[in-house]
Coordinates of C-alpha atoms in Angstrom, one line a residue:
M55 CA -14.4 -43.8 136.3
L56 CA -14.8 -45.3 132.8
L57 CA -13.8 -48.8 132.3
T58 CA -12.1 -50.2 129.2
R59 CA -13.0 -53.5 127.5
R60 CA -10.0 -55.1 129.2
D61 CA -11.3 -54.0 132.6
F62 CA -14.6 -55.7 131.8
G63 CA -12.7 -59.0 131.2
L64 CA -10.8 -58.6 134.5
L65 CA -14.0 -57.9 136.4
G66 CA -15.7 -61.0 135.0
G67 CA -19.1 -61.5 136.5
A68 CA -18.9 -58.4 138.6
S69 CA -20.0 -56.1 135.8
L70 CA -21.2 -58.5 133.1
Y71 CA -23.3 -61.6 133.5
L72 CA -24.6 -64.5 131.5
T73 CA -28.3 -64.9 131.2
L74 CA -30.6 -67.4 129.4
S75 CA -32.8 -65.6 126.9
N76 CA -36.4 -66.6 126.5
R77 CA -36.4 -66.6 122.7
S78 CA -37.3 -69.8 120.9
E79 CA -33.7 -70.9 120.3
A80 CA -32.4 -71.1 123.9
A81 CA -28.9 -69.7 124.0
F82 CA -26.6 -67.9 126.4
S83 CA -25.6 -64.3 125.5
T84 CA -23.5 -61.8 127.3
L85 CA -25.8 -59.0 128.5
F86 CA -25.3 -55.8 130.5
P87 CA -27.0 -55.7 134.0
G88 CA -30.8 -55.1 133.7
E89 CA -30.9 -56.2 130.0
E90 CA -33.0 -59.1 128.7
L91 CA -33.1 -60.8 125.3
I92 CA -36.7 -61.5 124.6
D93 CA -38.8 -62.7 121.7
A94 CA -41.1 -59.9 120.6
A95 CA -43.4 -60.3 117.6
G96 CA -41.4 -63.3 116.3
F97 CA -37.9 -61.7 116.4
P98 CA -35.3 -61.2 119.1
S99 CA -35.1 -57.9 120.9
L100 CA -32.6 -56.6 123.5
V101 CA -34.5 -54.6 126.0
K102 CA -33.9 -52.8 129.3
F103 CA -36.6 -51.6 131.6
V104 CA -36.3 -49.1 134.5
K105 CA -39.4 -48.4 136.6
G106 CA -40.7 -44.9 137.3
R107 CA -44.0 -43.7 138.6
P108 CA -46.9 -46.0 137.5
D109 CA -49.2 -43.1 136.9
K110 CA -47.0 -41.6 134.2
P111 CA -46.6 -42.9 130.6
L112 CA -44.0 -45.5 129.7
V113 CA -41.3 -43.9 127.6
V114 CA -40.0 -46.3 124.9
F115 CA -36.7 -45.6 123.1
V116 CA -36.2 -46.8 119.5
P117 CA -32.6 -46.7 118.2
G118 CA -31.3 -45.6 114.8
T119 CA -29.4 -47.4 112.1
S120 CA -26.6 -49.7 113.3
F121 CA -27.3 -49.1 117.0
L122 CA -28.6 -51.1 120.0
G123 CA -30.8 -49.3 122.5
R124 CA -27.7 -49.2 124.7
I125 CA -27.0 -45.7 123.3
S126 CA -30.0 -44.6 125.4
Y127 CA -29.0 -46.2 128.7
G128 CA -25.3 -46.9 128.7
F129 CA -22.9 -49.6 129.8
P130 CA -21.3 -51.0 133.0
G131 CA -18.7 -48.5 134.2
G132 CA -20.2 -45.6 132.4
R133 CA -21.8 -42.6 134.1
P134 CA -25.6 -43.1 134.3
A135 CA -26.1 -39.3 134.1
D136 CA -24.6 -39.4 130.6
F137 CA -27.5 -41.3 129.2
L138 CA -31.2 -40.5 128.5
A139 CA -32.7 -43.3 130.5
H140 CA -31.4 -41.8 133.8
W141 CA -33.1 -38.5 133.2
I142 CA -36.3 -39.9 131.8
V143 CA -36.7 -41.7 135.1
E144 CA -35.8 -38.5 136.9
E145 CA -38.8 -37.0 135.1
G146 CA -40.9 -39.6 136.7
Y147 CA -41.5 -41.8 133.6
S148 CA -40.8 -45.5 133.4
F149 CA -38.2 -46.2 130.6
L150 CA -37.9 -49.1 128.1
G151 CA -34.9 -49.2 125.8
T152 CA -35.6 -51.5 122.8
S153 CA -33.3 -52.9 120.1
Y154 CA -34.1 -54.4 116.8
P155 CA -32.1 -57.4 115.6
L156 CA -28.7 -56.3 114.4
D157 CA -25.7 -58.4 113.3
Q158 CA -24.3 -58.1 116.8
P159 CA -22.8 -60.7 119.2
V160 CA -25.6 -60.2 121.7
Y161 CA -28.0 -61.8 119.1
G162 CA -27.8 -65.4 118.1
R163 CA -28.7 -64.9 114.4
A164 CA -29.0 -62.3 111.7
C165 CA -32.5 -61.3 110.6
P166 CA -32.2 -59.8 107.1
E167 CA -35.9 -60.2 106.5
F168 CA -36.9 -57.9 109.4
N169 CA -38.9 -55.0 108.1
V170 CA -40.6 -51.8 109.3
T171 CA -43.9 -53.5 110.0
D172 CA -42.1 -56.1 112.1
W173 CA -40.3 -53.3 113.8
G174 CA -43.5 -51.5 114.9
R175 CA -45.0 -54.7 116.1
Q176 CA -41.9 -55.6 118.0
I177 CA -41.7 -52.3 119.8
V178 CA -45.3 -52.5 120.9
A179 CA -44.9 -56.1 122.0
A180 CA -41.9 -55.2 124.2
A181 CA -43.9 -52.3 125.6
Q182 CA -46.9 -54.5 126.4
R183 CA -44.6 -57.0 128.1
A184 CA -43.1 -54.3 130.3
I185 CA -46.5 -52.8 131.1
A186 CA -47.9 -56.1 132.2
A187 CA -44.9 -57.1 134.2
N188 CA -44.7 -53.8 136.1
G189 CA -48.3 -52.8 136.7
L190 CA -48.2 -49.7 134.4
G191 CA -51.0 -47.9 132.7
K192 CA -51.7 -48.1 128.9
R193 CA -50.2 -44.8 127.9
I194 CA -46.9 -44.7 126.1
I195 CA -44.6 -42.1 124.6
V196 CA -42.2 -43.3 122.0
I197 CA -38.8 -41.7 121.2
G198 CA -37.5 -42.6 117.7
W199 CA -33.9 -41.6 117.1
S200 CA -32.6 -41.2 113.6
M201 CA -33.8 -44.1 111.5
G202 CA -36.0 -44.9 114.5
G203 CA -38.5 -42.4 113.0
K204 CA -39.3 -44.8 110.2
P205 CA -41.7 -47.1 112.2
V206 CA -43.9 -44.3 113.5
Q207 CA -47.0 -45.3 111.6
T208 CA -46.5 -49.1 112.2
I209 CA -46.0 -48.4 115.9
A210 CA -49.3 -46.5 115.9
D211 CA -51.1 -49.3 114.2
A212 CA -49.7 -51.9 116.5
A213 CA -50.4 -49.8 119.6
R214 CA -54.0 -49.3 118.6
A215 CA -54.4 -53.1 118.0
A216 CA -52.9 -53.8 121.4
G217 CA -55.1 -51.3 123.3
L218 CA -52.2 -48.9 124.1
D219 CA -52.5 -45.1 124.1
L220 CA -49.6 -43.8 122.0
S221 CA -49.9 -40.2 123.3
L222 CA -46.9 -38.8 121.6
F223 CA -44.1 -39.9 119.2
V224 CA -41.0 -37.8 119.6
A225 CA -38.9 -37.8 116.4
L226 CA -35.4 -37.4 117.9
D227 CA -33.2 -36.0 115.0
A228 CA -35.1 -38.6 113.0
L229 CA -36.3 -39.5 109.5
P230 CA -40.0 -40.0 108.9
P231 CA -41.3 -42.8 106.6
G232 CA -40.6 -42.3 103.0
P233 CA -37.6 -42.9 100.6
N234 CA -34.8 -40.7 99.5
L235 CA -35.2 -38.0 102.2
F236 CA -31.4 -37.9 102.5
P237 CA -29.8 -38.0 99.0
G238 CA -26.9 -40.4 98.9
N239 CA -28.1 -42.7 101.6
A240 CA -29.7 -45.6 99.8
E241 CA -27.3 -45.3 96.9
Q242 CA -24.4 -46.7 99.0
F243 CA -26.1 -49.8 100.4
T244 CA -24.3 -53.1 100.0
L245 CA -25.0 -56.4 101.7
A246 CA -22.7 -58.3 104.0
P247 CA -22.6 -62.1 103.5
D248 CA -25.4 -62.7 106.0
G249 CA -27.7 -60.4 104.1
M250 CA -27.5 -57.5 106.5
V251 CA -26.5 -54.0 105.3
D252 CA -22.7 -53.6 105.5
Q253 CA -23.1 -50.3 107.2
A254 CA -21.8 -50.2 110.7
R255 CA -18.1 -49.9 109.7
S256 CA -18.7 -47.5 106.8
L257 CA -20.6 -45.1 109.1
M258 CA -18.2 -45.5 112.0
P259 CA -16.0 -42.5 111.1
W260 CA -19.1 -40.3 111.1
F261 CA -20.4 -41.8 114.4
L262 CA -17.0 -41.3 116.1
A263 CA -16.8 -37.7 114.9
M264 CA -20.2 -37.0 116.3
M265 CA -19.3 -38.6 119.6
A266 CA -16.0 -36.7 119.8
K267 CA -18.0 -33.5 119.7
Q268 CA -20.4 -34.8 122.5
N269 CA -17.3 -35.6 124.5
E270 CA -16.1 -32.1 124.0
I271 CA -19.4 -30.6 125.0
N272 CA -19.5 -32.7 128.2
A273 CA -15.7 -32.4 129.0
H274 CA -15.0 -36.1 129.3
T275 CA -15.1 -39.3 127.3
I276 CA -18.7 -40.7 127.4
I277 CA -18.2 -44.1 125.8
P278 CA -14.6 -45.4 125.1
E279 CA -14.1 -46.1 121.4
D280 CA -13.5 -49.8 121.7
I281 CA -16.7 -50.3 123.8
F282 CA -18.6 -48.1 121.4
R283 CA -17.5 -50.2 118.4
A284 CA -18.0 -53.6 120.0
D285 CA -21.0 -53.2 122.3
F286 CA -23.2 -50.5 120.7
T287 CA -23.2 -51.1 117.0
G288 CA -23.8 -53.7 114.3
N289 CA -25.1 -54.1 110.8
P290 CA -28.9 -53.6 110.4
P291 CA -31.5 -55.2 108.2
L292 CA -32.0 -53.5 104.8
D293 CA -35.8 -53.1 104.8
I294 CA -36.0 -51.0 108.0
Q295 CA -34.0 -48.2 106.3
G296 CA -37.3 -47.3 104.8
E297 CA -35.9 -46.8 101.3
N298 CA -37.0 -48.2 98.0
A299 CA -34.1 -50.6 98.2
R300 CA -35.5 -53.9 99.5
F301 CA -34.2 -57.3 100.6
Q302 CA -35.6 -60.0 98.3
N303 CA -34.1 -63.4 97.6
G304 CA -30.8 -62.5 99.2
Q305 CA -30.3 -59.4 97.0
I306 CA -31.0 -55.7 96.9
V307 CA -33.9 -54.8 94.6
S308 CA -35.9 -51.6 94.0
D309 CA -39.5 -52.0 95.0
P310 CA -41.1 -48.6 95.9
A311 CA -44.6 -50.1 96.3
A312 CA -43.4 -52.7 98.9
A313 CA -41.4 -50.0 100.8
A314 CA -44.5 -47.7 101.0
A315 CA -46.8 -50.4 102.1
D316 CA -44.3 -51.7 104.7
A317 CA -43.8 -48.3 106.3
G318 CA -47.4 -47.1 106.0
T319 CA -46.1 -43.9 104.5
S320 CA -49.4 -42.4 103.2
R321 CA -51.7 -44.0 105.8
Y322 CA -52.2 -40.5 107.3
D323 CA -55.4 -41.4 109.2
S324 CA -53.4 -43.6 111.7
Y325 CA -50.4 -41.4 112.5
P326 CA -50.1 -40.5 116.2
P327 CA -49.4 -37.0 117.7
M328 CA -45.9 -36.1 116.8
A329 CA -43.2 -33.6 117.9
L330 CA -39.5 -33.1 117.0
M331 CA -36.3 -32.8 118.9
I332 CA -33.3 -31.7 116.7
S333 CA -29.7 -30.8 117.1
D334 CA -27.9 -27.6 116.1
S335 CA -24.5 -28.8 114.8
V336 CA -23.4 -28.1 111.3
A337 CA -21.9 -31.6 111.3
D338 CA -25.5 -32.8 111.4
Y339 CA -26.6 -30.5 108.7
P340 CA -29.2 -32.9 106.9
N341 CA -31.2 -33.3 110.1
V342 CA -30.9 -29.7 111.2
L343 CA -32.0 -28.4 107.8
L344 CA -34.6 -31.0 106.8
C345 CA -36.3 -32.4 109.9
Q346 CA -39.0 -29.8 110.1
S347 CA -39.9 -29.9 106.5
N348 CA -39.7 -33.7 106.3
W349 CA -42.0 -34.1 109.3
G350 CA -44.2 -31.0 108.6
E351 CA -46.5 -32.8 106.2
L352 CA -47.2 -35.7 108.6
I353 CA -47.8 -33.3 111.5
G354 CA -50.2 -31.2 109.5
Q355 CA -52.1 -34.2 108.2
Q356 CA -52.4 -35.7 111.7
L357 CA -53.7 -32.5 113.2
Y358 CA -56.1 -31.9 110.3
R359 CA -57.5 -35.5 110.2
V360 CA -58.0 -35.7 114.0
H361 CA -59.4 -32.2 114.7
V362 CA -60.7 -30.5 111.5
Y363 CA -61.9 -33.1 109.0
P364 CA -64.4 -34.8 111.4
R365 CA -65.9 -31.4 112.0
R366 CA -65.5 -29.8 108.6
E367 CA -69.2 -29.0 108.4
Q368 CA -68.8 -26.7 111.4
L369 CA -66.3 -24.5 109.6
A370 CA -69.1 -22.5 108.0
G371 CA -70.2 -21.4 111.4
I372 CA -67.0 -20.1 112.9
T373 CA -66.2 -16.4 113.0
P374 CA -63.6 -14.7 110.9
T375 CA -61.4 -14.3 114.0
Q376 CA -61.6 -18.0 114.7
W377 CA -60.8 -18.8 111.1
K378 CA -57.7 -16.6 111.1
A379 CA -56.6 -18.1 114.5
L380 CA -57.0 -21.6 113.1
Q381 CA -54.9 -20.8 110.1
D382 CA -52.2 -19.3 112.4
L383 CA -52.2 -22.5 114.6
F384 CA -51.6 -24.7 111.6
K385 CA -48.8 -22.4 110.3
S386 CA -47.1 -22.3 113.6
A387 CA -47.6 -25.9 114.6
I388 CA -44.2 -27.3 113.3
D389 CA -42.3 -24.6 115.3
R390 CA -44.3 -25.1 118.4
L391 CA -43.8 -28.9 118.2
T392 CA -40.0 -28.6 117.7
M393 CA -37.3 -28.3 120.3
Q394 CA -33.6 -27.7 119.4
I395 CA -30.8 -29.0 121.7
H396 CA -27.2 -28.1 121.5
G397 CA -25.1 -31.0 120.0
T398 CA -24.7 -33.4 117.1
H399 CA -26.7 -36.3 115.9
F400 CA -25.9 -37.8 119.3
L401 CA -27.4 -34.8 121.0
F402 CA -29.0 -36.9 123.8
V403 CA -25.7 -38.6 124.8
G404 CA -23.8 -36.9 127.5
E405 CA -25.3 -35.3 130.6
Q406 CA -26.1 -31.9 129.2
G407 CA -28.0 -33.2 126.2
A408 CA -29.5 -36.2 128.0
R409 CA -30.9 -34.0 130.7
A410 CA -32.3 -31.5 128.2
A411 CA -33.8 -34.2 126.0
A412 CA -35.6 -35.8 129.0
K413 CA -37.0 -32.5 130.1
G414 CA -37.9 -31.9 126.4
V415 CA -40.1 -35.0 126.3
T416 CA -42.2 -33.5 129.1
E417 CA -42.3 -30.1 127.5
L418 CA -43.2 -31.4 124.0
A419 CA -46.0 -33.5 125.5
E420 CA -47.4 -30.4 127.1
R421 CA -47.1 -28.4 123.9
A422 CA -48.8 -31.1 121.9
S423 CA -51.7 -31.3 124.3
Q424 CA -52.1 -27.6 124.5
L425 CA -52.1 -27.3 120.7
D426 CA -54.8 -29.9 120.5
H427 CA -56.9 -28.0 123.0
E428 CA -56.5 -24.7 121.1
I429 CA -57.5 -26.2 117.8
D430 CA -60.6 -27.9 119.4
A431 CA -61.6 -24.7 121.1
L432 CA -61.5 -22.7 117.8
L433 CA -63.8 -25.3 116.2
R434 CA -66.6 -24.8 118.7
V435 CA -69.3 -22.8 116.9
R436 CA -70.4 -19.8 119.0

């Protein structure tokens, strides 16, 4: 049974509870069971951890624009099987849902100065904390949904500095670092009075249309609309959009150099292994049509710089058959590292998509590892 917001109020402490956050400004906030409000890299972050097998990587979820990490793990009264976290743990992984600071009641303050570098550091700090508290290993897999693809490079830098092994970044219907990848996006930005992007309400009709389709696919209402609006969304900071539009002195200014430096767009040497999970809905046409080409450059650069460039002098010694096979591997890499799942931009919400996405994480990790082995094998001089 799904509960309405009125039901939550009637249940009181049975389904919601008050907890004291451990951020610098002590304050009470209404959290869902299992959630914590922590300080991570100097900013507040709403997190939820669920333990799996300690011998498997920790899977970290990064939400997209205007969303809390709750979109990956649900709400009191919802069906756990409708959310990604449930199936990630079924796959054996531990799960960590993270949230960047939104203009949302769960947070005590707006953080309009929060940027992509801060975001990467925050995600890794939250992962470090979960690993230390639960006796996990150093391997992590990060799933970045939608705008959650923007911090891929800054996560990789922060993970390296923290001694974590970022074995795979799964771009879940996501945008990579770089501006103007979706024409019409940055052009409509306006700021709310607190400096955050006035975006949650303007995007709400599109969000609700996508969710309606997910409800249809799964034959029931996954998240009631009033809960979806009130408890899952809020206005985001401008700079994490990864566009040339930047927050400076309380205003929107154009600063391409600052945007590129913040997101590490061209720091190809430090990108992690990457794979894609995309939807198939015409309603999500920008992601369906552009994800592979948007990410293709980064995937090619990462494979080349890790496997080929360090051994470039060996290329003169490989056979024509090896050389042809190496070319074919690079041409086919983006297709091998892409999985398509039926659904909209919320393809991972609802049992059908959530189960498929969790299994997809395991399959993409295997595909990425196999591709690495095949490239390395071809570069052995015989």
